[in-house]
PDB file of C-alpha atoms in Angstrom:
ATOM      1  CA  UNK A  19      12.009   3.466  -7.517  1.00 91.00           C
ATOM      2  CA  UNK A  20       9.700   3.329  -4.078  1.00 92.00           C
ATOM      3  CA  UNK A  21       6.256   1.426  -2.668  1.00 95.00           C
ATOM      4  CA  UNK A  22       4.469   3.771  -1.489  1.00 92.00           C
ATOM      5  CA  UNK A  23       0.845   2.999   0.924  1.00 93.00           C
ATOM      6  CA  UNK A  24       0.958   7.147   0.156  1.00 90.00           C
ATOM      7  CA  UNK A  25       2.413   9.255  -1.386  1.00 91.00           C
ATOM      8  CA  UNK A  26       1.121  12.454  -0.408  1.00 90.00           C
ATOM      9  CA  UNK A  27       4.727  12.911   1.196  1.00 91.00           C
ATOM     10  CA  UNK A  28       6.737  12.060  -1.456  1.00 91.00           C
ATOM     11  CA  UNK A  29       5.764  14.445  -3.715  1.00 90.00           C
ATOM     12  CA  UNK A  30       6.858  17.263  -1.520  1.00 91.00           C
ATOM     13  CA  UNK A  31      10.642  16.206  -1.545  1.00 91.00           C
ATOM     14  CA  UNK A  32      11.241  17.788  -4.381  1.00 92.00           C
ATOM     15  CA  UNK A  33       9.514  21.236  -6.072  1.00 93.00           C
ATOM     16  CA  UNK A  34       9.193  19.030  -9.698  1.00 94.00           C
ATOM     17  CA  UNK A  35       7.637  16.006  -8.435  1.00 94.00           C
ATOM     18  CA  UNK A  36       4.894  15.127 -10.690  1.00 94.00           C
ATOM     19  CA  UNK A  37       1.681  12.097  -9.420  1.00 95.00           C
ATOM     20  CA  UNK A  38       1.005  10.653 -12.731  1.00 95.00           C
ATOM     21  CA  UNK A  39      -1.617   7.908 -13.165  1.00 95.00           C
ATOM     22  CA  UNK A  40      -0.948   4.428 -15.273  1.00 94.00           C
ATOM     23  CA  UNK A  41      -2.311   1.341 -15.956  1.00 93.00           C
ATOM     24  CA  UNK A  42      -4.126   1.692 -12.581  1.00 93.00           C
ATOM     25  CA  UNK A  43      -1.221   2.591 -11.002  1.00 94.00           C
ATOM     26  CA  UNK A  44      -0.362   6.072  -8.682  1.00 95.00           C
ATOM     27  CA  UNK A  45       3.545   7.050  -9.719  1.00 96.00           C
ATOM     28  CA  UNK A  46       5.341  10.488  -9.409  1.00 95.00           C
ATOM     29  CA  UNK A  47       8.072  11.385 -11.161  1.00 95.00           C
ATOM     30  CA  UNK A  48      10.476  14.151 -11.694  1.00 94.00           C
ATOM     31  CA  UNK A  49      11.927  14.950 -15.216  1.00 95.00           C
ATOM     32  CA  UNK A  50      14.914  16.608 -13.604  1.00 95.00           C
ATOM     33  CA  UNK A  51      16.173  14.708 -10.740  1.00 93.00           C
ATOM     34  CA  UNK A  52      14.436  11.557 -11.833  1.00 92.00           C
ATOM     35  CA  UNK A  53      16.219   9.890  -8.570  1.00 93.00           C
ATOM     36  CA  UNK A  54      12.376  10.457  -6.682  1.00 94.00           C
ATOM     37  CA  UNK A  55      10.818   8.099  -8.661  1.00 95.00           C
ATOM     38  CA  UNK A  56       8.290   6.181  -6.308  1.00 95.00           C
ATOM     39  CA  UNK A  57       4.689   4.037  -7.181  1.00 95.00           C
ATOM     40  CA  UNK A  58       0.918   3.028  -5.208  1.00 93.00           C
ATOM     41  CA  UNK A  59      -0.510  -0.305  -5.918  1.00 78.00           C
TER      42      UNK A  59
END
């Protein structure tokens, strides 16, 4: 899990990456390649 100020570049790392809001934080998750995870805030 990477913690970044901006998730814009991390969203383009894989075509299955999704941006999700949970508990006031913004996450990038990926169901197929689970190593592509990131969080903002």
